[in-house]
Amino acid sequence: MNKIFLLKLGELVLKGLNRKNFEDVLVKNLKRKLEPCGAFKIYAAQSIIYVEPDGTADMDEALELCKKTFGISAIAFAAAVDKDKDAILAAAKQLPEFLTARSFKVETKRADKQFPMTSIELSQYVGGELAEAFPDVTVDVHNPELTVKVEIRAENAYLYAEMQRQGIKAGGGLPVGTSGRAVALLSGGIDSPVALWMMARRGLRIIPVHFLSPPYTSELARQKVMDIAKILLPWCEKITVAMVRFTKIQEEIRRSCPERLFTVISRRFMTRIAAQIAEQNGAGSIITGESLGQVASQTQDSLAVTGAVTDLPVLRPLIGMDKVEIVEFARRINTFDVSALPYEDCCTVFTPRHPKTKPRLDEVIEAEAALDIDALVAEALAGAEHVHI
Ligand code: ATP
Ligand code: MG
């Protein structure tokens, strides 16, 4: 008896004609991802992705990686057994769920119409024998705690248990890549990793950009961002972080612009650089971890002034969330502990004492006139380092 995973599609099941494309992307993502765990046969059939080890494979590691895959809502284990009613029954008797469930039913799907029994006949046979073998577990065809699912397919029969309130949860959402690409502004803070994760879940391939300001920011701050990217890697399938040196831009702003506008002007530079990186990579939007009113640079006016430097949509998935909710989320995706480490961010180093909460676009443009914007942006882009995680 051979164990396999059955991955249930999340929202993909709602897709119409192009569902096949979504499934293909998901299968491709899984093939790449599971390669280090051994050889697998991975294919989609009837709203389920089958992950079948082909020889020896590290199934524990493979499970962990499947859990961190977008496009999948839940994972079940199944046994591949011979297409024979008694082999199926023998495997069903070994299901550990029979030790805890109080009621059950058997449900058969028969893709292979050559199989000598109908779905109902097989369910009745296996169900009847199981009822005798487990007299304490009653048969309940309407609302059972345990559903023994049998699928008769071309190569094998597959058997798995579905408990009413259980099952291993996976990421949900859409397969990474099916929504295109986006550039994410990734700081070392708590918010932006959550924002990045949320948008990867919507099927975006993410290109993170981090701004650092050596020597004001340390090597530890850089390492922190790398560590966050590593935690996010399985969810994102592939990550190349663009590390952009921001020191000169910040020094120039400090030298030439009013202190109260410092943060909003910095943000505009970040956005301009992100927009260019988006263009270089065929990305269609910019993601930030901003949440309305959290700080001076996240008021409606500040967001408007910042967003004005690009035509790309700026996606702010945390915009309506409370900090406590964001923190909870960060704990769930495991980025919180690293984010909470105290190393300086380039923004904290240059934070004005009294940032303007209602900047006006005209005054900001006037202040920026003192800077050679294009040259500063070009120089920062030229010096960017692209790190594959
Ligand atoms: P976070 O926890 O994400 O750092 P924050 O509450 O500290 O957010 P800000 O520092 O105002 O908020 O930053 C707002 C957003 O700007 C961040 O969520 C992030 O998307 C972007 N950002 C800020 N600093 C950087 C940076 N050094 N590199 C890249 N993006 C940044
Ligand atoms: Mg920050």
Coordinates of C-alpha atoms and ligand atoms in Angstrom, one line a residue:
M1 CA 0.0 0.0 0.0
N2 CA 1.4 3.3 -1.2
K3 CA 0.7 6.6 0.5
I4 CA 0.0 9.6 -1.7
F5 CA -1.3 13.2 -1.1
L6 CA -4.5 14.5 -2.5
L7 CA -4.5 18.3 -2.8
K8 CA -7.8 19.9 -3.0
L9 CA -8.0 23.0 -5.2
G10 CA -9.1 26.2 -3.4
E11 CA -10.7 28.9 -5.4
L12 CA -9.6 27.3 -8.6
V13 CA -12.7 25.2 -8.6
L14 CA -14.7 28.4 -9.3
K15 CA -12.7 29.1 -12.5
G16 CA -14.5 28.4 -15.8
L17 CA -12.8 27.7 -19.1
N18 CA -9.3 28.7 -18.0
R19 CA -9.2 26.5 -15.0
K20 CA -6.9 24.2 -16.8
N21 CA -4.3 27.0 -17.1
F22 CA -4.5 27.5 -13.3
E23 CA -4.1 23.8 -12.7
D24 CA -1.1 23.6 -15.0
V25 CA 0.7 26.4 -13.2
L26 CA 0.0 24.8 -9.9
V27 CA 1.3 21.4 -11.1
K28 CA 4.4 23.1 -12.5
N29 CA 5.0 25.0 -9.2
L30 CA 4.6 21.7 -7.3
K31 CA 7.0 19.8 -9.5
R32 CA 9.7 22.3 -9.1
K33 CA 9.1 22.7 -5.4
L34 CA 9.0 19.0 -4.5
E35 CA 12.1 18.0 -6.6
P36 CA 14.5 18.1 -3.6
C37 CA 12.2 15.6 -1.8
G38 CA 12.5 12.8 -4.3
A39 CA 10.7 11.7 -7.5
F40 CA 6.9 12.3 -7.7
K41 CA 4.2 11.8 -10.2
I42 CA 2.1 15.0 -10.0
Y43 CA -1.1 15.5 -12.0
A44 CA -4.5 17.0 -11.9
A45 CA -7.7 15.1 -12.3
Q46 CA -11.2 16.0 -11.3
S47 CA -10.5 19.0 -9.1
I48 CA -7.7 17.2 -7.2
I49 CA -4.0 17.3 -7.6
Y50 CA -2.4 13.8 -7.0
V51 CA 1.1 13.8 -5.6
E52 CA 2.4 10.2 -5.8
P53 CA 5.9 9.3 -4.7
D54 CA 7.7 7.4 -7.5
G55 CA 10.1 5.3 -5.4
T56 CA 11.5 6.7 -2.2
A57 CA 10.6 10.2 -1.2
D58 CA 10.7 12.4 1.8
M59 CA 7.0 12.6 2.4
D60 CA 7.2 14.7 5.6
E61 CA 9.2 17.4 3.9
A62 CA 6.9 17.2 0.9
L63 CA 3.9 17.6 3.1
E64 CA 5.4 20.7 4.7
L65 CA 6.0 22.2 1.2
C66 CA 2.6 21.4 0.0
K67 CA 1.1 23.1 3.0
K68 CA 2.9 26.3 1.9
T69 CA 1.6 26.3 -1.6
F70 CA -1.1 28.7 -2.8
G71 CA -3.9 27.3 -4.9
I72 CA -4.5 24.4 -2.6
S73 CA -7.1 24.6 0.2
A74 CA -6.6 21.3 2.0
I75 CA -4.5 18.2 1.9
A76 CA -5.6 14.6 2.5
F77 CA -3.5 11.4 2.5
A78 CA -4.7 8.6 0.4
A79 CA -3.6 5.0 -0.1
A80 CA -3.1 3.7 -3.6
V81 CA -4.4 0.2 -3.6
D82 CA -5.2 -2.5 -6.1
K83 CA -8.4 -2.2 -8.0
D84 CA -10.0 -5.0 -6.1
K85 CA -12.9 -4.8 -3.7
D86 CA -11.2 -6.8 -1.0
A87 CA -7.9 -4.9 -1.3
I88 CA -9.9 -1.7 -0.9
L89 CA -11.7 -3.1 2.1
A90 CA -8.5 -4.3 3.8
A91 CA -7.0 -0.8 3.4
A92 CA -10.2 0.9 4.7
K93 CA -10.0 -1.3 7.8
Q94 CA -6.6 0.1 8.6
L95 CA -7.8 3.8 8.5
P96 CA -6.8 5.2 12.0
E97 CA -9.9 7.4 11.8
F98 CA -12.1 4.4 12.7
L99 CA -10.6 4.6 16.2
T100 CA -12.1 8.0 16.9
A101 CA -15.1 8.5 14.6
R102 CA -18.6 7.7 15.8
S103 CA -20.3 7.5 12.5
F104 CA -19.2 6.9 8.9
K105 CA -20.2 6.3 5.3
V106 CA -18.4 5.1 2.2
E107 CA -18.5 7.2 -1.0
T108 CA -17.2 5.8 -4.3
K109 CA -16.3 7.6 -7.5
R110 CA -15.7 5.4 -10.4
A111 CA -13.7 7.1 -13.2
D112 CA -12.8 3.7 -14.7
K113 CA -16.1 2.3 -16.0
Q114 CA -14.5 -1.1 -16.7
F115 CA -14.5 -1.8 -12.9
P116 CA -16.9 -4.7 -12.4
M117 CA -19.1 -3.1 -9.7
T118 CA -21.0 0.2 -9.8
S119 CA -20.1 3.0 -7.4
I120 CA -23.1 2.2 -5.3
E121 CA -22.4 -1.6 -5.2
L122 CA -18.8 -1.0 -4.1
S123 CA -19.9 1.5 -1.4
Q124 CA -22.5 -0.9 -0.1
Y125 CA -20.0 -3.8 -0.1
V126 CA -17.2 -2.0 1.7
G127 CA -19.6 -0.1 4.0
G128 CA -21.4 -3.3 5.0
E129 CA -18.1 -5.1 5.8
L130 CA -16.8 -2.1 7.7
A131 CA -20.0 -1.8 9.8
E132 CA -19.4 -5.4 10.9
A133 CA -15.7 -4.9 11.6
F134 CA -16.4 -1.7 13.6
P135 CA -19.7 -2.2 15.4
D136 CA -19.2 0.9 17.6
V137 CA -19.1 3.2 14.6
T138 CA -22.6 3.6 13.2
V139 CA -23.4 4.0 9.5
D140 CA -24.8 7.5 8.8
V141 CA -25.2 8.4 5.1
H142 CA -26.4 11.9 5.8
N143 CA -24.1 13.5 8.3
P144 CA -21.2 11.1 9.1
E145 CA -18.2 12.2 11.1
L146 CA -16.0 10.1 8.8
T147 CA -16.4 9.7 5.0
V148 CA -14.4 6.9 3.5
K149 CA -13.7 8.0 0.0
V150 CA -12.9 5.5 -2.7
E151 CA -11.9 6.5 -6.2
I152 CA -11.5 3.9 -8.9
R153 CA -9.2 5.4 -11.5
A154 CA -7.3 4.0 -14.5
E155 CA -4.1 2.8 -12.7
N156 CA -5.2 2.3 -9.1
A157 CA -7.9 2.6 -6.6
Y158 CA -7.4 5.4 -4.1
L159 CA -8.7 5.4 -0.6
Y160 CA -8.8 8.2 1.9
A161 CA -10.6 9.4 5.0
E162 CA -12.3 12.7 5.3
M163 CA -13.3 13.8 8.8
Q164 CA -16.0 16.3 9.2
R165 CA -14.0 18.9 11.1
Q166 CA -10.5 18.2 10.2
G167 CA -8.0 18.0 7.4
I168 CA -4.7 19.6 6.9
K169 CA -5.1 23.2 5.8
A170 CA -3.0 24.6 3.0
G171 CA -2.5 28.1 1.8
G172 CA -5.7 28.7 -0.2
G173 CA -5.7 31.4 -2.8
L174 CA -4.4 31.1 -6.3
P175 CA -1.3 29.5 -7.7
V176 CA 1.7 31.8 -7.7
G177 CA 2.2 33.2 -11.2
T178 CA -1.4 33.0 -12.4
S179 CA -2.0 36.7 -11.6
G180 CA 1.3 37.9 -13.1
R181 CA 4.1 39.7 -11.2
A182 CA 4.4 42.5 -8.7
V183 CA 7.1 44.4 -7.0
A184 CA 6.8 44.4 -3.2
L185 CA 8.4 47.0 -1.0
L186 CA 9.9 44.8 1.7
S187 CA 11.2 46.4 4.8
G188 CA 12.4 44.5 7.8
G189 CA 9.2 45.4 9.7
I190 CA 6.2 43.5 10.7
D191 CA 3.8 44.7 8.1
S192 CA 5.4 44.4 4.7
P193 CA 6.1 40.6 4.9
V194 CA 2.4 40.1 5.7
A195 CA 1.4 42.3 2.7
L196 CA 3.8 40.3 0.5
W197 CA 2.4 37.0 1.6
M198 CA -1.2 38.1 1.1
M199 CA -0.6 39.2 -2.5
A200 CA 1.4 36.0 -3.3
R201 CA -1.7 34.2 -2.2
R202 CA -3.6 36.1 -4.8
G203 CA -1.4 34.5 -7.4
L204 CA 1.3 37.1 -7.9
R205 CA 4.9 36.2 -8.4
I206 CA 6.7 38.6 -6.1
I207 CA 9.8 40.6 -6.7
P208 CA 10.8 42.1 -3.3
V209 CA 12.7 45.4 -3.2
H210 CA 14.5 46.4 0.0
F211 CA 16.2 49.8 0.6
L212 CA 19.2 49.9 2.8
S213 CA 21.3 52.8 3.9
P214 CA 24.7 51.8 4.9
P215 CA 26.5 52.8 7.0
Y216 CA 23.4 54.1 8.9
T217 CA 21.8 50.6 8.6
S218 CA 23.9 47.6 9.6
E219 CA 24.7 44.2 8.0
L220 CA 22.3 42.8 10.5
A221 CA 19.4 44.8 9.1
R222 CA 20.2 43.4 5.7
Q223 CA 20.4 39.8 7.0
K224 CA 17.1 40.3 8.7
V225 CA 15.4 41.0 5.4
M226 CA 17.1 37.9 3.8
D227 CA 15.9 35.8 6.7
I228 CA 12.3 37.1 6.1
A229 CA 12.6 36.3 2.4
K230 CA 13.7 32.8 3.3
I231 CA 10.7 32.3 5.4
L232 CA 8.5 33.5 2.6
L233 CA 10.3 31.5 -0.1
P234 CA 8.2 28.3 -0.1
W235 CA 5.0 30.4 -0.4
C236 CA 6.4 32.5 -3.2
E237 CA 8.0 29.6 -5.1
K238 CA 11.0 31.7 -6.3
I239 CA 12.4 35.0 -4.8
T240 CA 15.0 37.3 -6.0
V241 CA 15.4 40.3 -3.7
A242 CA 16.5 43.6 -5.2
M243 CA 18.7 45.3 -2.6
V244 CA 18.9 49.0 -3.4
R245 CA 21.3 51.4 -1.7
F246 CA 19.3 54.4 -0.5
T247 CA 22.0 56.3 1.4
K248 CA 22.7 58.9 -1.2
I249 CA 19.1 59.7 -1.9
Q250 CA 18.4 60.1 1.8
E251 CA 21.4 62.3 2.3
E252 CA 20.4 64.5 -0.6
I253 CA 16.8 64.8 0.7
R254 CA 18.1 65.7 4.1
R255 CA 20.4 68.3 2.7
S256 CA 17.9 70.0 0.3
C257 CA 14.3 69.4 1.4
P258 CA 12.2 70.5 4.4
E259 CA 12.5 68.0 7.3
R260 CA 8.8 67.7 7.7
L261 CA 8.5 66.3 4.1
F262 CA 11.4 63.9 4.5
T263 CA 9.5 60.7 4.8
V264 CA 7.0 61.3 2.1
I265 CA 9.7 62.3 -0.4
S266 CA 11.7 59.2 0.6
R267 CA 8.6 57.1 -0.1
R268 CA 8.2 58.7 -3.5
F269 CA 11.8 57.8 -4.4
M270 CA 11.1 54.2 -3.2
T271 CA 8.0 54.1 -5.4
R272 CA 9.8 55.5 -8.4
I273 CA 12.5 52.9 -8.1
A274 CA 10.0 50.1 -7.5
A275 CA 8.1 51.2 -10.6
Q276 CA 11.3 51.0 -12.7
I277 CA 12.1 47.6 -11.4
A278 CA 8.5 46.6 -12.2
E279 CA 9.0 47.7 -15.7
Q280 CA 12.3 45.8 -16.1
N281 CA 10.5 42.7 -14.9
G282 CA 7.2 42.9 -16.5
A283 CA 5.4 43.5 -13.2
G284 CA 2.0 45.2 -13.1
S285 CA 1.8 46.6 -9.6
I286 CA 3.6 47.7 -6.5
I287 CA 2.8 46.2 -3.1
T288 CA 3.3 48.0 0.2
G289 CA 2.6 47.2 3.9
E290 CA 0.8 50.5 4.5
S291 CA -2.2 50.6 6.8
L292 CA -4.4 53.7 6.9
G293 CA -3.4 56.2 9.6
Q294 CA -0.7 54.0 11.2
V295 CA 1.9 56.7 10.9
A296 CA 2.2 60.1 9.3
S297 CA 3.3 58.7 5.9
Q298 CA 0.1 56.6 5.8
T299 CA -2.6 59.2 5.9
Q300 CA -4.8 59.6 2.9
D301 CA -2.9 62.7 1.8
S302 CA 0.5 61.0 2.2
L303 CA -0.6 57.9 0.3
A304 CA -2.0 60.1 -2.5
V305 CA 1.3 62.1 -2.8
T306 CA 3.3 58.9 -2.7
G307 CA 1.2 57.1 -5.3
A308 CA 1.3 60.1 -7.6
V309 CA 4.8 59.2 -8.9
T310 CA 3.5 56.0 -10.7
D311 CA 0.7 54.9 -13.0
L312 CA 0.9 51.4 -11.6
P313 CA -1.7 50.3 -9.1
V314 CA -0.3 50.4 -5.6
L315 CA -1.7 47.4 -3.7
R316 CA -2.0 47.9 0.0
P317 CA -3.6 44.7 1.3
L318 CA -3.2 45.8 5.0
I319 CA -4.9 49.1 4.4
G320 CA -7.9 48.3 6.6
M321 CA -6.3 46.1 9.2
D322 CA -5.5 46.9 12.8
K323 CA -2.0 46.5 14.0
V324 CA -3.0 43.6 16.4
E325 CA -4.5 41.8 13.4
I326 CA -1.3 42.3 11.4
V327 CA 0.8 41.0 14.3
E328 CA -1.4 37.9 14.6
F329 CA -1.1 37.3 10.9
A330 CA 2.7 37.7 11.1
R331 CA 2.8 35.1 13.8
R332 CA 0.8 32.7 11.7
I333 CA 3.1 33.0 8.8
N334 CA 6.1 32.8 11.1
T335 CA 7.7 36.2 10.2
F336 CA 7.0 37.9 13.4
D337 CA 10.0 36.8 15.5
V338 CA 12.5 38.0 12.8
S339 CA 10.5 41.2 12.1
A340 CA 10.5 42.0 15.8
L341 CA 14.4 42.1 16.0
P342 CA 15.5 45.7 16.7
Y343 CA 17.8 46.6 13.8
E344 CA 17.4 50.0 12.2
D345 CA 15.5 50.4 9.0
C346 CA 16.6 53.1 6.6
C347 CA 13.5 55.1 7.4
T348 CA 13.9 55.0 11.2
V349 CA 17.4 56.5 10.8
F350 CA 16.1 59.5 9.0
T351 CA 12.7 60.0 10.6
P352 CA 11.8 63.7 11.0
R353 CA 10.6 64.8 14.5
H354 CA 7.4 66.2 13.2
P355 CA 6.4 64.7 9.8
K356 CA 3.7 66.4 8.0
T357 CA 0.5 64.4 8.0
K358 CA -1.2 66.4 5.3
P359 CA 1.4 67.0 2.6
R360 CA 0.2 68.7 -0.5
L361 CA 1.4 67.5 -3.9
D362 CA 2.5 71.0 -5.1
E363 CA 4.6 71.7 -2.1
V364 CA 6.3 68.3 -2.4
I365 CA 7.0 68.8 -6.1
E366 CA 8.4 72.2 -5.2
A367 CA 10.7 70.7 -2.5
E368 CA 11.9 68.0 -4.9
A369 CA 12.9 70.5 -7.5
A370 CA 16.1 70.9 -5.6
L371 CA 17.0 67.3 -6.5
D372 CA 18.2 65.7 -9.7
I373 CA 15.5 63.0 -9.4
D374 CA 16.3 61.1 -12.6
A375 CA 20.0 60.8 -11.9
L376 CA 19.4 59.7 -8.3
V377 CA 17.0 57.0 -9.4
A378 CA 19.2 55.8 -12.2
E379 CA 22.2 55.6 -9.9
A380 CA 20.3 53.7 -7.3
L381 CA 19.0 51.3 -9.9
A382 CA 22.5 50.8 -11.4
G383 CA 23.9 49.9 -8.0
A384 CA 21.1 47.5 -7.1
E385 CA 22.1 44.0 -6.1
H386 CA 19.8 41.1 -7.1
V387 CA 20.0 38.3 -4.6
H388 CA 18.5 34.9 -5.3
I389 CA 17.1 33.2 -2.2
Ligands
ATP1 P1 6.7 47.7 8.0 O1 6.4 46.9 9.2 O2 6.4 47.0 6.8 O3 8.2 48.2 8.0 P2 5.9 50.2 9.0 O4 4.7 50.2 9.8 O5 7.2 50.2 9.6 O6 5.8 48.9 8.0 P3 6.7 52.3 7.3 O7 8.1 52.2 7.8 O8 6.0 53.6 7.2 O9 5.7 51.3 8.0 O10 6.7 51.7 5.8 C1 5.5 51.6 5.0 C2 5.8 50.7 3.9 O11 6.9 51.2 3.1 C3 6.3 49.3 4.3 O12 5.3 48.5 4.7 C4 7.1 48.9 3.1 O13 6.2 48.4 2.2 C5 7.7 50.2 2.6 N1 9.0 50.3 3.2 C6 9.4 51.0 4.3 N2 10.7 50.9 4.5 C7 11.2 50.2 3.5 C8 12.5 49.7 3.2 N3 13.6 50.0 3.9 N4 12.7 48.9 2.1 C9 11.6 48.6 1.3 N5 10.3 49.0 1.6 C10 10.1 49.8 2.7
MG2 MG 9.1 49.9 8.4

